[in-house]
Tab-separated table of C-alpha atoms in Angstrom:
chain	number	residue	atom	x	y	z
A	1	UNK	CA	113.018	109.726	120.650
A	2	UNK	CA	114.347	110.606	116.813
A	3	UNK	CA	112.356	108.696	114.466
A	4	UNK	CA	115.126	108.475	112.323
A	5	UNK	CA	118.436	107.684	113.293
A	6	UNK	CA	121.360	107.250	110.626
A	7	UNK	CA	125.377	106.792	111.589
A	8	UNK	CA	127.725	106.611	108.485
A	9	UNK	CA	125.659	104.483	106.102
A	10	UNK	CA	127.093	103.197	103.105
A	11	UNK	CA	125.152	101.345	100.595
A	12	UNK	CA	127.387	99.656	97.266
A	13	UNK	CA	126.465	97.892	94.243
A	14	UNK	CA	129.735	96.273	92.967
A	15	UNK	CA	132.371	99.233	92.911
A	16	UNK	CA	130.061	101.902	92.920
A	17	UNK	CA	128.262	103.563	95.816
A	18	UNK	CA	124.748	104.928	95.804
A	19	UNK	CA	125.076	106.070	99.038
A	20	UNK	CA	128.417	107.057	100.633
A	21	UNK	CA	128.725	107.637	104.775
A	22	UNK	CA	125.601	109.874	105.567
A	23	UNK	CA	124.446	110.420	108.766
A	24	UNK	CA	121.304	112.542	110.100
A	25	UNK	CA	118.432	112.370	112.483
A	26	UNK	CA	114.761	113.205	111.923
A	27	UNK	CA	113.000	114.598	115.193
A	28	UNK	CA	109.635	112.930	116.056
A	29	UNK	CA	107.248	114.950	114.227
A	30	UNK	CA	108.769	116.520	111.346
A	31	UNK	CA	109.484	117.231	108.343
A	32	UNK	CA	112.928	116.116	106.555
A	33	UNK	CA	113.441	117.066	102.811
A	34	UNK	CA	116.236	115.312	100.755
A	35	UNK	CA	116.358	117.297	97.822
A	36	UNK	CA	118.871	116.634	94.935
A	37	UNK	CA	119.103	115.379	90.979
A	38	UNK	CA	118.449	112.390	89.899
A	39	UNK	CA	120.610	109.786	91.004
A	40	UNK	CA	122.168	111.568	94.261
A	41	UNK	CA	120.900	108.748	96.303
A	42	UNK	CA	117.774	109.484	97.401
A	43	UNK	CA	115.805	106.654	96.845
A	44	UNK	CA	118.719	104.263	98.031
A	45	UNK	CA	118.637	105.795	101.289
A	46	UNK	CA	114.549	105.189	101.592
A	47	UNK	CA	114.700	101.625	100.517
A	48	UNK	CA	117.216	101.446	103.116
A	49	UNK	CA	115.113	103.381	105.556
A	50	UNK	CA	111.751	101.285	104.838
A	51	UNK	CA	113.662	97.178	105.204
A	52	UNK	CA	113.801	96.622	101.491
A	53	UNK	CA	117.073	96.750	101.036
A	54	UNK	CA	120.075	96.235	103.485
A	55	UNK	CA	122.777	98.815	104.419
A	56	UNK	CA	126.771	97.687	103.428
A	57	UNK	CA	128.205	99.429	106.853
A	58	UNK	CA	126.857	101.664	108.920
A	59	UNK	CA	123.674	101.787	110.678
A	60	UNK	CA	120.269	103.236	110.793
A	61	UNK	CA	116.860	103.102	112.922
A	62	UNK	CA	113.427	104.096	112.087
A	63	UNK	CA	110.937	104.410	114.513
A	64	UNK	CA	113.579	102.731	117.397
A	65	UNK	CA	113.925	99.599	114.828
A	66	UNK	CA	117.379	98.367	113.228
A	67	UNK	CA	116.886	98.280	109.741
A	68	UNK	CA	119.076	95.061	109.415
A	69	UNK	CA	117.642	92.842	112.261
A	70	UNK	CA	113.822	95.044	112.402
A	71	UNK	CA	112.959	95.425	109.101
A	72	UNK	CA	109.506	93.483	109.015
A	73	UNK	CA	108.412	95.326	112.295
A	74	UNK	CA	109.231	98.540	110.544
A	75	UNK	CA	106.960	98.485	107.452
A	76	UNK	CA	104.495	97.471	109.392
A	77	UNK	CA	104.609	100.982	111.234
A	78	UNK	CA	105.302	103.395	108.301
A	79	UNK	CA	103.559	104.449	105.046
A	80	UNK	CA	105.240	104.543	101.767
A	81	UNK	CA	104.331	106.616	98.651
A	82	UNK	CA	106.003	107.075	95.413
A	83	UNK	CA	105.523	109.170	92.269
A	84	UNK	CA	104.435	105.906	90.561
A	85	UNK	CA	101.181	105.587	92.446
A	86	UNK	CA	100.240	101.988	93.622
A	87	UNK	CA	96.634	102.055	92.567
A	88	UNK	CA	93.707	99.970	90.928
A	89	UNK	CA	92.837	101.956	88.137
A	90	UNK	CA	89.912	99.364	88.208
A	91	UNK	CA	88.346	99.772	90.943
A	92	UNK	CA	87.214	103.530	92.983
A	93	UNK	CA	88.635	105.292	95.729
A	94	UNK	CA	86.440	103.576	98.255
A	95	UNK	CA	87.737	100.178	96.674
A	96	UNK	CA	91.153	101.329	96.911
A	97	UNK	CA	91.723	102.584	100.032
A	98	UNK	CA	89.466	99.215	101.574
A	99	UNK	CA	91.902	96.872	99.846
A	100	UNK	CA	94.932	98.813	101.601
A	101	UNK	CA	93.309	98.371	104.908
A	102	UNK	CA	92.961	95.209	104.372
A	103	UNK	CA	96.578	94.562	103.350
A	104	UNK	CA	97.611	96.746	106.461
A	105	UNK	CA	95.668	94.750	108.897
A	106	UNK	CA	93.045	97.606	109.863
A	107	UNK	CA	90.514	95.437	112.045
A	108	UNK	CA	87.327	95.118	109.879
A	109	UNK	CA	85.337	96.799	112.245
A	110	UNK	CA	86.887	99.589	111.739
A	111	UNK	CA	87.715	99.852	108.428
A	112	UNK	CA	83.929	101.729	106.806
A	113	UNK	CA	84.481	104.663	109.060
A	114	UNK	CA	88.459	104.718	108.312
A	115	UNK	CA	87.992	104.840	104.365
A	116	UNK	CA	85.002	107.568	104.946
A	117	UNK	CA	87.613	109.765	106.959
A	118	UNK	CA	89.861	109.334	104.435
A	119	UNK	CA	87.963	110.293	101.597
A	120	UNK	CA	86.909	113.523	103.658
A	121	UNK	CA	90.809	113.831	104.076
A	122	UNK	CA	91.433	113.197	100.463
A	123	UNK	CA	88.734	115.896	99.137
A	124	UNK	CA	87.218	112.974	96.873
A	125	UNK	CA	83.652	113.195	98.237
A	126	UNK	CA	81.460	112.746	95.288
A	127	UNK	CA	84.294	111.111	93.509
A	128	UNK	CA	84.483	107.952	95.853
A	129	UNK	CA	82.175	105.642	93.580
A	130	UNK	CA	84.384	106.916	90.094
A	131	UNK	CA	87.050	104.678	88.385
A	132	UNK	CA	90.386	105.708	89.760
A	133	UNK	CA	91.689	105.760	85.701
A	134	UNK	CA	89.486	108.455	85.469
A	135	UNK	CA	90.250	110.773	88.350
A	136	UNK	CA	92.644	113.776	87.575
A	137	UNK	CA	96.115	113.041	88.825
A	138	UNK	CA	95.827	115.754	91.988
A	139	UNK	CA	93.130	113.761	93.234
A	140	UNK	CA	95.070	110.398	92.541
A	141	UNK	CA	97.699	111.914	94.617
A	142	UNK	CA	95.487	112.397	97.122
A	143	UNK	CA	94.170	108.867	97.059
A	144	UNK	CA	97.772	107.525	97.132
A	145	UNK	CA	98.526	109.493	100.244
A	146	UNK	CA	95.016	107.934	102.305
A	147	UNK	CA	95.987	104.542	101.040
A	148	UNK	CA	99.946	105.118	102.650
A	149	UNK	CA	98.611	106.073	105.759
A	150	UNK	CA	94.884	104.056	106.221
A	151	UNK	CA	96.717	102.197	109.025
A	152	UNK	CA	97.810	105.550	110.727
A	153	UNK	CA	101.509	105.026	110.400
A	154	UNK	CA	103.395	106.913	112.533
A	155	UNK	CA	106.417	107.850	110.049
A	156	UNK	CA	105.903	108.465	106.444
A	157	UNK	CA	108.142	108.306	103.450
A	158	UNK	CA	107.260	110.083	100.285
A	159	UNK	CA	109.693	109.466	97.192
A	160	UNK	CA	109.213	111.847	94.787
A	161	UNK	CA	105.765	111.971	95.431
A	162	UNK	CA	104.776	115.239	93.935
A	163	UNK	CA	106.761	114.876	90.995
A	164	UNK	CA	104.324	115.417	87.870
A	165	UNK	CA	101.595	117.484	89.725
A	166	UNK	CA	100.862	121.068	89.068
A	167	UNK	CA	102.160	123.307	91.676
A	168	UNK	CA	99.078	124.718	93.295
A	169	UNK	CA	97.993	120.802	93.684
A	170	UNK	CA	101.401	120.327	95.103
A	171	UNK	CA	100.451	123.233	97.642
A	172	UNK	CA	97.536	121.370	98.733
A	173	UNK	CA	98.625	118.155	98.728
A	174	UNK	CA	101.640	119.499	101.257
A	175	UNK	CA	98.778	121.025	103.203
A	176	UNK	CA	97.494	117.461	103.912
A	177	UNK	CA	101.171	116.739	105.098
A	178	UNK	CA	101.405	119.192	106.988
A	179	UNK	CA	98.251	118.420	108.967
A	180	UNK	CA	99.414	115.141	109.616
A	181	UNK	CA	102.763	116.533	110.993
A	182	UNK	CA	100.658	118.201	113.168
A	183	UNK	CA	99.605	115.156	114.873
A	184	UNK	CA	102.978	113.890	115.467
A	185	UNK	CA	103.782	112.129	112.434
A	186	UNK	CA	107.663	112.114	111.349
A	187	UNK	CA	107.606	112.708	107.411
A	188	UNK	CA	110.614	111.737	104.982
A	189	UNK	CA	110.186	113.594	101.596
A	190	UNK	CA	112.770	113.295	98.785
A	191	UNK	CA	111.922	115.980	95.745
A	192	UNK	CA	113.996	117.968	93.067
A	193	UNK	CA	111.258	121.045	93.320
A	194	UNK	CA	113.800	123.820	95.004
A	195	UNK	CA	110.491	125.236	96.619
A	196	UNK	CA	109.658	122.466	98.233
A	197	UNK	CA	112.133	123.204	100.725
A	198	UNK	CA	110.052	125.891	102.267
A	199	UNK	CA	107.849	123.376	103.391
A	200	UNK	CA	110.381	120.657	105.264
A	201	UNK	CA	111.751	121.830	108.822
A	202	UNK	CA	115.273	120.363	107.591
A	203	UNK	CA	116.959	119.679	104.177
A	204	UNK	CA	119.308	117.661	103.631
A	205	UNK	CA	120.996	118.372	100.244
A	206	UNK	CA	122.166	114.794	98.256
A	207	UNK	CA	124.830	114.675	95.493
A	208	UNK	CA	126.267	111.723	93.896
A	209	UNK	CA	125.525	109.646	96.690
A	210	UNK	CA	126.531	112.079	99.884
A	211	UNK	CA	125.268	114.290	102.224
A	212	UNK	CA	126.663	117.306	101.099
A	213	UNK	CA	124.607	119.918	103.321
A	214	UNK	CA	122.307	120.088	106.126
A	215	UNK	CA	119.882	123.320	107.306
């Protein structure tokens, strides 16, 4: 089974369209880059993807769900990062990623030895009691990333997600997603960084709202 599945989706706000007739699969398990400038039509087509916002024509699946009549069944299996990290800059990284386990439904059983793994994941042991304001922003990457997938979501969508971050943090922080590719997670990735590519088992290029090249 793809974990993605898009036919000819169009998405339009008034005359204009952020997203005009694309169409591509992702296999279970990989990784699928859609790499363009600002504005292409990227993020429109991971709303779309995630049930936040709803498709003009076409049609598109995620995870065997209909984003029109599945959406609330389909965040509840994905994660969802951005380049503006959803954090508590209040509260640590144990705090954090407890809080997002508890918004995903993680029983509470099992939630202490989930946020340890993650923080082991993460590389923030002996930084798990600091303030999150105060942790460099590789390492709030890396908390943003155990938070998105504390529930073990089985496809992940990263939107612009390294933008910001130095590149041998990016390296690493790809390493993690690369691991978790490993264990059959399906991985969305949208990113303007040209070498990013290298990293994504297909790209898909975006500009002004189309599909302009797959490989």
């Amino acid at each position: 089974m793809n974990a993605i599945e898009i036919h000819h989706l169009t998405r339009t706000f008034g005359d204009f369209a952020a997203i005009n007739d694309i169409s591509f699969t992702i296999p279970q398990g990989e990784i699928f880059g859609l790499l363009g400038p600002n504005g292409a039509g990227k993020t429109t087509t991971i709303r779309i993807l995630c049930g936040i916002l709803l498709p003009s024509s076409g049609s598109a699946s995620v995870l065997g769900f209909d984003v029109t009549r599945d959406p609330e069944k389909i965040k509840a299996q994905i994660g969802y990062m951005s380049q503006k990290f959803s954090l508590y800059n209040d509260l640590t990284p144990v705090e954090n990623i407890t809080i997002y386990a508890s918004i995903y439904g993680v029983p509470p059983r099992e939630r202490p030895a989930r946020v340890q793994e993650l923080i082991r994941m993460a590389d923030l042991t002996g930084h798990e009691r600091q303030l999150t304001r105060n942790l460099s922003g590789a390492w709030r990457q890396r908390l943003a990333l155990a938070c998105a997938i504390v529930h073990r979501p089985r496809m992940i969508f990263l939107d612009e997600a390294t933008a910001g971050v130095d590149p041998i943090s990016r390296r690493e922080f790809w390493d993690l997603i690369y691991t978790l590719a490993g264990e059959g997670v399906s991985v969305l990735a949208t990113t303007h960084y040209m070498d990013e590519a290298d990293y994504c088992n297909t790209i898909g290029m975006m500009y002004q709202g189309e599909l302009i090249a797959l490989s």
